[in-house]
Short mmCIF file of C-alpha atoms and ligand atoms in Angstrom, two decimals:
data_model
loop_
_atom_site.label_atom_id
_atom_site.label_comp_id
_atom_site.label_asym_id
_atom_site.label_seq_id
_atom_site.Cartn_x
_atom_site.Cartn_y
_atom_site.Cartn_z
CA UNK Z 1 -34.00 -68.85 -22.17
CA UNK Z 2 -30.24 -70.10 -21.92
CA UNK Z 3 -26.58 -70.23 -23.83
CA UNK Z 4 -24.87 -72.58 -23.66
CA UNK Z 5 -20.94 -72.37 -26.41
CA UNK Z 6 -21.64 -74.51 -29.62
CA UNK Z 7 -18.34 -76.57 -29.39
CA UNK Z 8 -15.63 -74.94 -31.00
CA UNK Z 9 -18.15 -73.07 -33.00
CA UNK Z 10 -17.74 -70.53 -30.84
CA UNK Z 11 -20.89 -69.45 -30.85
CA UNK Z 12 -23.39 -69.06 -28.53
CA UNK Z 13 -27.19 -70.80 -28.93
CA UNK Z 14 -29.79 -71.78 -26.27
CA UNK Z 15 -29.89 -74.52 -25.56
CA UNK Z 16 -33.36 -75.60 -26.41
CA UNK Z 17 -33.32 -75.49 -30.04
CA UNK Z 18 -36.03 -76.16 -33.37
CA UNK Z 19 -35.25 -79.56 -34.59
CA UNK Z 20 -36.76 -78.57 -38.22
CA UNK Z 21 -37.04 -81.87 -39.84
CA UNK Z 22 -41.07 -82.36 -39.67
CA UNK Z 23 -41.76 -79.22 -41.29
CA UNK Z 24 -40.02 -80.35 -44.09
CA UNK Z 25 -42.11 -83.70 -44.03
CA UNK Z 26 -41.95 -87.14 -43.63
CA UNK Z 27 -44.05 -86.48 -39.93
CA UNK Z 28 -47.29 -86.19 -41.34
CA UNK Z 29 -49.30 -83.12 -43.28
CA UNK Z 30 -47.58 -79.63 -42.74
CA UNK Z 31 -48.19 -76.67 -44.17
CA UNK Z 32 -45.71 -73.74 -44.78
CA UNK Z 33 -47.81 -70.79 -43.03
CA UNK Z 34 -47.74 -73.10 -39.51
CA UNK Z 35 -44.60 -74.00 -39.50
CA UNK Z 36 -43.67 -70.23 -39.97
CA UNK Z 37 -45.01 -69.49 -37.34
CA UNK Z 38 -43.82 -71.94 -35.27
CA UNK Z 39 -39.81 -70.66 -35.92
CA UNK Z 40 -40.92 -67.26 -35.16
CA UNK Z 41 -42.88 -68.36 -31.74
CA UNK Z 42 -39.48 -70.26 -31.49
CA UNK Z 43 -37.52 -67.42 -32.20
CA UNK Z 44 -39.58 -65.08 -30.12
CA UNK Z 45 -38.64 -67.47 -27.20
CA UNK Z 46 -36.41 -67.22 -27.39
CA UNK Z 47 -34.23 -70.29 -30.00
CA UNK Z 48 -31.35 -69.16 -31.29
CA UNK Z 49 -30.20 -72.55 -33.17
CA UNK Z 50 -32.67 -74.13 -35.55
CA UNK Z 51 -31.77 -78.00 -37.27
CA UNK Z 52 -32.11 -78.89 -40.64
CA UNK Z 53 -30.96 -80.54 -43.64
CA UNK Z 54 -31.19 -80.97 -47.33
CA UNK Z 55 -33.43 -83.73 -47.33
CA UNK Z 56 -35.89 -83.20 -45.27
CA UNK Z 57 -38.56 -82.76 -47.58
CA UNK Z 58 -36.33 -82.60 -50.24
CA UNK Z 59 -34.82 -78.67 -49.47
CA UNK Z 60 -38.35 -77.87 -47.75
CA UNK Z 61 -37.32 -77.12 -44.75
CA UNK Z 62 -33.99 -75.02 -45.80
CA UNK Z 63 -35.90 -73.17 -47.97
CA UNK Z 64 -38.63 -72.69 -45.53
CA UNK Z 65 -36.00 -71.38 -43.40
CA UNK Z 66 -34.13 -69.54 -45.80
CA UNK Z 67 -37.89 -67.22 -46.15
CA UNK Z 68 -37.67 -67.19 -41.73
CA UNK Z 69 -33.71 -66.08 -41.44
CA UNK Z 70 -34.79 -63.59 -44.36
CA UNK Z 71 -38.13 -62.12 -42.72
CA UNK Z 72 -35.17 -62.09 -39.33
CA UNK Z 73 -32.71 -60.19 -40.72
CA UNK Z 74 -29.88 -58.90 -37.93
CA UNK Z 75 -30.76 -61.03 -35.65
CA UNK Z 76 -27.88 -63.69 -34.07
CA UNK Z 77 -29.47 -67.47 -35.43
CA UNK Z 78 -27.85 -70.18 -36.51
CA UNK Z 79 -28.66 -72.85 -39.05
CA UNK Z 80 -27.59 -76.79 -38.03
CA UNK Z 81 -27.52 -77.86 -42.13
CA UNK Z 82 -27.02 -82.00 -43.08
CA UNK Z 83 -25.55 -82.99 -45.67
CA UNK Z 84 -24.42 -86.88 -47.13
CA UNK Z 85 -28.18 -88.83 -47.89
CA UNK Z 86 -28.92 -87.13 -51.32
CA UNK Z 87 -27.53 -90.10 -52.65
CA UNK Z 88 -26.75 -93.57 -52.01
CA UNK Z 89 -25.13 -94.87 -48.69
CA UNK Z 90 -21.88 -95.53 -50.37
CA UNK Z 91 -17.95 -93.60 -49.38
CA UNK Z 92 -17.46 -92.88 -53.07
CA UNK Z 93 -20.41 -90.35 -52.65
CA UNK Z 94 -18.27 -87.98 -50.87
CA UNK Z 95 -15.74 -86.57 -52.28
CA UNK Z 96 -15.09 -83.15 -52.63
CA UNK Z 97 -16.99 -81.94 -55.30
CA UNK Z 98 -20.47 -83.23 -53.63
CA UNK Z 99 -19.83 -81.81 -50.55
CA UNK Z 100 -19.33 -78.37 -52.76
CA UNK Z 101 -22.00 -78.89 -54.67
CA UNK Z 102 -24.36 -79.68 -51.33
CA UNK Z 103 -23.04 -77.13 -49.66
CA UNK Z 104 -23.24 -74.92 -52.62
CA UNK Z 105 -27.62 -76.06 -52.84
CA UNK Z 106 -28.10 -75.05 -49.22
CA UNK Z 107 -26.29 -72.24 -49.58
CA UNK Z 108 -28.92 -71.27 -52.00
CA UNK Z 109 -31.43 -72.64 -49.86
CA UNK Z 110 -31.44 -70.65 -47.14
CA UNK Z 111 -30.14 -68.07 -49.03
CA UNK Z 112 -26.60 -67.54 -47.16
CA UNK Z 113 -22.82 -67.28 -47.75
CA UNK Z 114 -21.66 -69.35 -45.60
CA UNK Z 115 -23.22 -71.90 -43.52
CA UNK Z 116 -23.12 -71.71 -40.03
CA UNK Z 117 -22.50 -75.13 -39.32
CA UNK Z 118 -22.69 -78.71 -41.91
CA UNK Z 119 -23.20 -82.09 -40.52
CA UNK Z 120 -22.23 -85.33 -42.28
CA UNK Z 121 -25.62 -87.18 -41.85
CA UNK Z 122 -25.99 -90.68 -40.43
CA UNK Z 123 -23.02 -91.44 -42.52
CA UNK Z 124 -21.94 -95.03 -42.85
CA UNK Z 125 -19.47 -95.95 -39.64
CA UNK Z 126 -15.59 -96.22 -42.91
CA UNK Z 127 -16.31 -92.78 -42.97
CA UNK Z 128 -14.62 -92.77 -39.82
CA UNK Z 129 -11.80 -94.13 -40.85
CA UNK Z 130 -11.09 -91.75 -44.10
CA UNK Z 131 -9.00 -88.62 -42.52
CA UNK Z 132 -9.28 -87.07 -46.95
CA UNK Z 133 -13.04 -86.87 -45.82
CA UNK Z 134 -13.10 -84.53 -42.95
CA UNK Z 135 -10.00 -82.90 -45.33
CA UNK Z 136 -12.19 -81.82 -47.45
CA UNK Z 137 -14.28 -80.14 -45.53
CA UNK Z 138 -11.44 -78.27 -43.52
CA UNK Z 139 -11.56 -77.21 -47.05
CA UNK Z 140 -14.78 -76.14 -47.72
CA UNK Z 141 -14.00 -73.64 -44.00
CA UNK Z 142 -11.08 -72.22 -45.90
CA UNK Z 143 -12.70 -71.34 -48.80
CA UNK Z 144 -15.64 -69.36 -46.56
CA UNK Z 145 -18.01 -71.77 -47.91
CA UNK Z 146 -18.92 -73.48 -44.04
CA UNK Z 147 -17.73 -72.14 -40.55
CA UNK Z 148 -17.30 -74.80 -39.37
CA UNK Z 149 -18.90 -78.33 -39.98
CA UNK Z 150 -20.19 -81.07 -37.41
CA UNK Z 151 -21.43 -84.95 -37.10
CA UNK Z 152 -24.60 -85.77 -36.74
CA UNK Z 153 -23.74 -90.33 -36.45
CA UNK Z 154 -26.43 -93.23 -34.52
CA UNK Z 155 -23.90 -95.16 -32.51
CA UNK Z 156 -22.35 -93.55 -29.62
CA UNK Z 157 -18.69 -94.86 -31.23
CA UNK Z 158 -18.74 -93.64 -34.48
CA UNK Z 159 -19.41 -89.92 -32.09
CA UNK Z 160 -16.12 -90.95 -30.61
CA UNK Z 161 -13.68 -91.60 -33.19
CA UNK Z 162 -15.49 -88.76 -35.09
CA UNK Z 163 -13.70 -86.17 -32.14
CA UNK Z 164 -10.15 -87.12 -33.24
CA UNK Z 165 -10.21 -85.46 -35.68
CA UNK Z 166 -9.74 -81.70 -34.19
CA UNK Z 167 -11.34 -80.54 -37.43
CA UNK Z 168 -15.04 -81.58 -35.49
CA UNK Z 169 -17.16 -78.89 -34.36
CA UNK Z 170 -19.92 -80.52 -32.78
CA UNK Z 171 -21.46 -84.39 -32.48
CA UNK Z 172 -25.31 -85.04 -33.09
CA UNK Z 173 -26.96 -87.86 -30.77
CA UNK Z 174 -29.69 -89.22 -29.98
CA UNK Z 175 -29.50 -88.43 -25.89
CA UNK Z 176 -32.82 -88.73 -23.96
CA UNK Z 177 -34.26 -90.26 -21.04
CA UNK Z 178 -34.87 -93.35 -23.08
CA UNK Z 179 -31.15 -93.04 -24.36
CA UNK Z 180 -28.99 -92.91 -21.95
CA UNK Z 181 -25.95 -94.67 -23.26
CA UNK Z 182 -23.74 -91.49 -24.14
CA UNK Z 183 -23.79 -90.28 -20.25
CA UNK Z 184 -21.80 -93.20 -19.86
CA UNK Z 185 -18.33 -91.99 -21.47
CA UNK Z 186 -19.57 -90.27 -24.47
CA UNK Z 187 -20.28 -86.78 -23.19
CA UNK Z 188 -17.63 -86.49 -20.83
CA UNK Z 189 -15.26 -87.23 -23.61
CA UNK Z 190 -17.21 -84.96 -26.40
CA UNK Z 191 -16.65 -82.13 -23.01
CA UNK Z 192 -13.06 -82.99 -22.99
CA UNK Z 193 -11.85 -82.36 -26.07
CA UNK Z 194 -14.98 -79.15 -26.54
CA UNK Z 195 -17.49 -80.79 -29.44
CA UNK Z 196 -20.20 -79.68 -28.62
CA UNK Z 197 -23.29 -81.51 -28.65
CA UNK Z 198 -26.96 -81.55 -29.92
CA UNK Z 199 -29.25 -84.36 -28.53
CA UNK Z 200 -31.90 -85.07 -30.75
CA UNK Z 201 -35.16 -86.08 -30.64
CA UNK Z 202 -35.07 -85.32 -26.96
CA UNK Z 203 -38.91 -86.48 -26.99
CA UNK Z 204 -37.58 -89.48 -28.85
CA UNK Z 205 -40.74 -89.11 -31.09
CA UNK Z 206 -43.28 -87.23 -29.31
CA UNK Z 207 -43.51 -90.57 -26.81
CA UNK Z 208 -42.09 -88.09 -24.36
CA UNK Z 209 -44.82 -85.97 -24.02
CA UNK Z 210 -47.28 -87.79 -22.71
CA UNK Z 211 -49.96 -87.60 -25.89
CA UNK Z 212 -49.94 -90.21 -26.95
CA UNK Z 213 -51.56 -93.67 -26.56
CA UNK Z 214 -52.66 -97.05 -27.64
CA UNK Z 215 -54.73 -96.16 -29.49
CA UNK Z 216 -53.00 -92.62 -31.16
CA UNK Z 217 -53.30 -93.47 -35.34
CA UNK Z 218 -50.37 -91.44 -37.38
CA UNK Z 219 -51.00 -90.66 -40.72
CA UNK Z 220 -49.63 -92.86 -44.01
CA UNK Z 221 -46.78 -89.98 -44.28
CA UNK Z 222 -45.09 -90.14 -41.03
CA UNK Z 223 -42.55 -92.66 -40.16
CA UNK Z 224 -44.82 -92.97 -36.53
CA UNK Z 225 -45.99 -95.83 -38.39
CA UNK Z 226 -43.94 -96.41 -42.15
CA UNK Z 227 -40.72 -96.91 -39.75
CA UNK Z 228 -41.74 -98.24 -36.94
CA UNK Z 229 -39.17 -101.60 -37.11
CA UNK Z 230 -36.84 -99.75 -39.55
CA UNK Z 231 -38.04 -100.09 -43.10
CA UNK Z 232 -37.49 -96.61 -44.17
CA UNK Z 233 -34.53 -96.18 -42.18
CA UNK Z 234 -32.26 -96.48 -38.34
CA UNK Z 235 -35.13 -97.46 -36.25
CA UNK Z 236 -33.38 -95.94 -33.92
CA UNK Z 237 -35.80 -92.62 -34.59
CA UNK Z 238 -38.31 -93.50 -34.83
CA UNK Z 239 -39.52 -93.34 -31.03
CA UNK Z 240 -35.57 -93.72 -29.98
CA UNK Z 241 -36.04 -97.03 -31.27
CA UNK Z 242 -37.87 -98.20 -28.50
CA UNK Z 243 -40.67 -100.23 -28.35
CA UNK Z 244 -44.60 -99.13 -28.10
CA UNK Z 245 -45.80 -99.95 -25.14
CA UNK Z 246 -42.24 -99.97 -23.29
CA UNK Z 247 -42.46 -96.62 -23.51
CA UNK Z 248 -45.50 -96.29 -22.68
CA UNK Z 249 -45.36 -97.50 -19.64
CA UNK Z 250 -42.37 -96.28 -18.72
CA UNK Z 251 -44.74 -93.02 -19.90
CA UNK Z 252 -46.75 -93.40 -16.71
CA UNK Z 253 -43.37 -94.03 -13.99
CA UNK Z 254 -43.00 -90.58 -15.21
CA UNK Z 255 -45.92 -88.72 -14.85
CA UNK Z 256 -44.85 -88.85 -11.17
CA UNK Z 257 -41.83 -87.43 -11.18
CA UNK Z 258 -42.91 -84.23 -13.29
CA UNK Z 259 -43.17 -79.85 -11.54
CA UNK Z 260 -45.59 -78.62 -10.96
CA UNK Z 261 -46.49 -76.75 -13.40
CA UNK Z 262 -44.11 -78.04 -16.39
CA UNK Z 263 -45.62 -81.18 -18.40
CA UNK Z 264 -43.82 -84.01 -19.22
CA UNK Z 265 -42.42 -82.70 -22.03
CA UNK Z 266 -40.70 -80.12 -19.97
CA UNK Z 267 -39.18 -82.20 -18.04
CA UNK Z 268 -38.40 -84.29 -20.23
CA UNK Z 269 -36.47 -81.60 -22.00
CA UNK Z 270 -34.86 -80.71 -18.73
CA UNK Z 271 -33.58 -83.80 -17.59
CA UNK Z 272 -31.17 -83.67 -21.14
CA UNK Z 273 -30.48 -79.94 -20.26
CA UNK Z 274 -28.80 -81.50 -16.41
CA UNK Z 275 -25.70 -81.92 -17.99
CA UNK Z 276 -23.25 -79.47 -18.47
CA UNK Z 277 -21.69 -81.30 -22.20
CA UNK Z 278 -25.33 -81.22 -23.41
CA UNK Z 279 -24.92 -78.06 -25.41
CA UNK Z 280 -28.34 -78.08 -26.58
CA UNK Z 281 -31.65 -80.51 -27.19
CA UNK Z 282 -33.19 -79.50 -30.49
CA UNK Z 283 -36.97 -81.19 -29.96
CA UNK Z 284 -38.76 -80.49 -33.17
CA UNK Z 285 -42.08 -78.49 -33.32
CA UNK Z 286 -44.70 -77.60 -36.57
CA UNK Z 287 -47.24 -75.39 -33.64
CA UNK Z 288 -46.11 -72.57 -32.31
CA UNK Z 289 -47.52 -73.91 -28.89
CA UNK Z 290 -45.01 -76.82 -29.34
CA UNK Z 291 -42.19 -74.08 -29.96
CA UNK Z 292 -43.17 -71.46 -26.97
CA UNK Z 293 -44.27 -74.16 -24.52
CA UNK Z 294 -40.21 -76.55 -25.62
CA UNK Z 295 -38.52 -73.76 -25.05
CA UNK Z 296 -39.47 -72.81 -21.42
CA UNK Z 297 -38.31 -75.98 -20.53
CA UNK Z 298 -34.86 -74.65 -20.56
CA UNK Z 299 -36.61 -72.10 -17.36
CA UNK Z 300 -37.26 -75.30 -15.57
CA UNK Z 301 -35.73 -75.13 -12.00
CA UNK Z 302 -33.33 -78.70 -12.31
CA UNK Z 303 -34.62 -81.64 -11.90
CA UNK Z 304 -34.60 -82.73 -7.91
CA UNK Z 305 -31.46 -85.21 -6.71
CA UNK Z 306 -34.65 -88.24 -6.01
CA UNK Z 307 -36.04 -87.85 -9.72
CA UNK Z 308 -32.86 -87.67 -11.28
CA UNK Z 309 -32.36 -91.35 -9.14
CA UNK Z 310 -35.76 -92.59 -10.45
CA UNK Z 311 -35.31 -91.88 -14.28
CA UNK Z 312 -32.14 -93.42 -13.80
CA UNK Z 313 -33.19 -96.75 -12.15
CA UNK Z 314 -36.47 -96.84 -13.96
CA UNK Z 315 -34.01 -96.53 -16.94
CA UNK Z 316 -31.70 -99.54 -15.45
CA UNK Z 317 -35.39 -101.66 -14.79
CA UNK Z 318 -36.58 -101.08 -18.69
CA UNK Z 319 -35.67 -99.84 -20.77
CA UNK Z 320 -31.80 -100.24 -20.56
CA UNK Z 321 -32.32 -104.51 -20.70
CA UNK Z 322 -33.79 -103.74 -24.95
CA UNK Z 323 -31.94 -100.34 -26.17
CA UNK Z 324 -28.45 -100.00 -24.65
CA UNK Z 325 -25.81 -101.98 -26.59
CA UNK Z 326 -27.37 -100.78 -29.63
CA UNK Z 327 -25.99 -97.81 -30.42
N1 NAP C 401 -30.49 -88.74 -38.96
C1 NAP C 401 -30.33 -87.29 -38.15
O1 NAP C 401 -29.04 -86.59 -38.54
C2 NAP C 401 -31.50 -86.82 -37.58
C3 NAP C 401 -32.62 -88.06 -36.78
C4 NAP C 401 -34.09 -88.01 -36.14
C5 NAP C 401 -34.23 -86.02 -36.21
N2 NAP C 401 -33.75 -84.84 -36.43
C6 NAP C 401 -33.95 -83.95 -35.61
O2 NAP C 401 -33.16 -84.02 -34.27
C7 NAP C 401 -35.13 -82.99 -34.40
C8 NAP C 401 -35.73 -83.55 -32.91
O3 NAP C 401 -35.83 -85.00 -33.30
P1 NAP C 401 -37.82 -85.15 -33.60
O4 NAP C 401 -38.19 -84.94 -34.19
O5 NAP C 401 -37.09 -86.86 -34.52
O6 NAP C 401 -38.48 -85.77 -32.68
P2 NAP C 401 -38.92 -85.48 -30.83
O7 NAP C 401 -37.76 -83.44 -30.71
O8 NAP C 401 -38.29 -85.93 -30.34
O9 NAP C 401 -40.17 -85.27 -31.39
C9 NAP C 401 -40.65 -84.22 -31.43
C10 NAP C 401 -42.74 -84.77 -32.18
O10 NAP C 401 -42.53 -84.63 -31.15
C11 NAP C 401 -44.03 -84.16 -30.55
N3 NAP C 401 -43.83 -82.21 -30.04
C12 NAP C 401 -43.53 -82.67 -30.22
N4 NAP C 401 -42.98 -80.13 -29.01
C13 NAP C 401 -44.15 -80.41 -28.14
C14 NAP C 401 -44.91 -80.11 -26.90
N5 NAP C 401 -44.72 -78.76 -26.80
N6 NAP C 401 -46.05 -80.97 -26.90
C15 NAP C 401 -46.36 -81.93 -27.90
N7 NAP C 401 -45.87 -82.95 -28.77
C16 NAP C 401 -44.29 -82.19 -29.32
C17 NAP C 401 -44.73 -83.27 -31.93
O11 NAP C 401 -44.70 -84.47 -33.03
P3 NAP C 401 -46.62 -84.43 -33.02
O12 NAP C 401 -46.71 -84.53 -34.39
O13 NAP C 401 -47.32 -85.44 -32.32
O14 NAP C 401 -47.25 -82.92 -32.59
C18 NAP C 401 -43.19 -83.52 -32.59
O15 NAP C 401 -43.26 -83.75 -33.86
C19 NAP C 401 -35.56 -83.36 -35.94
O16 NAP C 401 -36.44 -82.07 -35.89
C20 NAP C 401 -33.88 -83.08 -36.44
O17 NAP C 401 -33.43 -80.93 -36.33
C21 NAP C 401 -31.94 -85.50 -36.89
#
């Protein structure tokens, strides 16, 4: 595992993290015993960063991670959680009292005195024009309830605005082969301000693993079925907003670029880590096998220049016109 510093948190974390949305819910049926095995397999493979949220299974994901932390006490693990989506997306909801209540609930769920990192969870853009909201987060740091805070954003512009606040330690944003706009300006700006970057949805919800086909049927409780067109939340969170047919056609082209002894999923994750401004990619995994395979991507050799150029061209020709200006 390669370790990188997560911006102003000053903590070193594995460059491949573990996305814990799926073990909470929204991705079909999951069983907690298997989820715990996946968490342990990740840690055994050198993963130290675990990304969760208070809404994933309404606390189920956090509680599982809490149990996992107790089972691995003494290890230097880092848990990033999120808050702000257990209530309607309305500025009036984001008061200091509400923040304290949500932080306390996450501390309980995780079984920790202080949260390593709490991220505002894709809140409305107007939040980034309200310094008092960031002041309330500073107060939580001063009170010792959280070690640091960051934001998870939908759009590049939200990330650029958020990092103007000096207390913002990290930004979580979708960045992958089919979502390349953050590389134009955002990543360099985050690096310049020493802000950590967590690349979420790195596998485009599994599309970039190459295992999905036109025939794949998703469970009714899986967002890849119920949110295909943004019915429940931002469509960009499902397949990174790329329509399924376009995604499958692109994947067919990418297969030829996969290095010997690697998988398409691993190449995809390694592509993300080619940027030094990215601290970690946080693929979601539900099984020990997936967790181990993802962690191993950090050890792949850098991708050759020809592969990087080909991927840039494929994005420019096939994907950019469809998604680039939307997020
Ligand atoms: N708003 C936000 O802040 C936000 C939104 C989205 C995600 N996130 C965070 O980002 C994390 C990652 O994003 P994501 O989970 O949405 O999507 P993702 O990482 O792009 O894709 C995850 C899916 O890919 C498949 N997969 C993972 N590893 C695999 C492997 N080695 N081989 C084959 N298939 C594999 C699994 O699908 P199967 O179920 O088919 O096995 C898994 O559920 C989340 O868990 C969450 O922590 C945050």
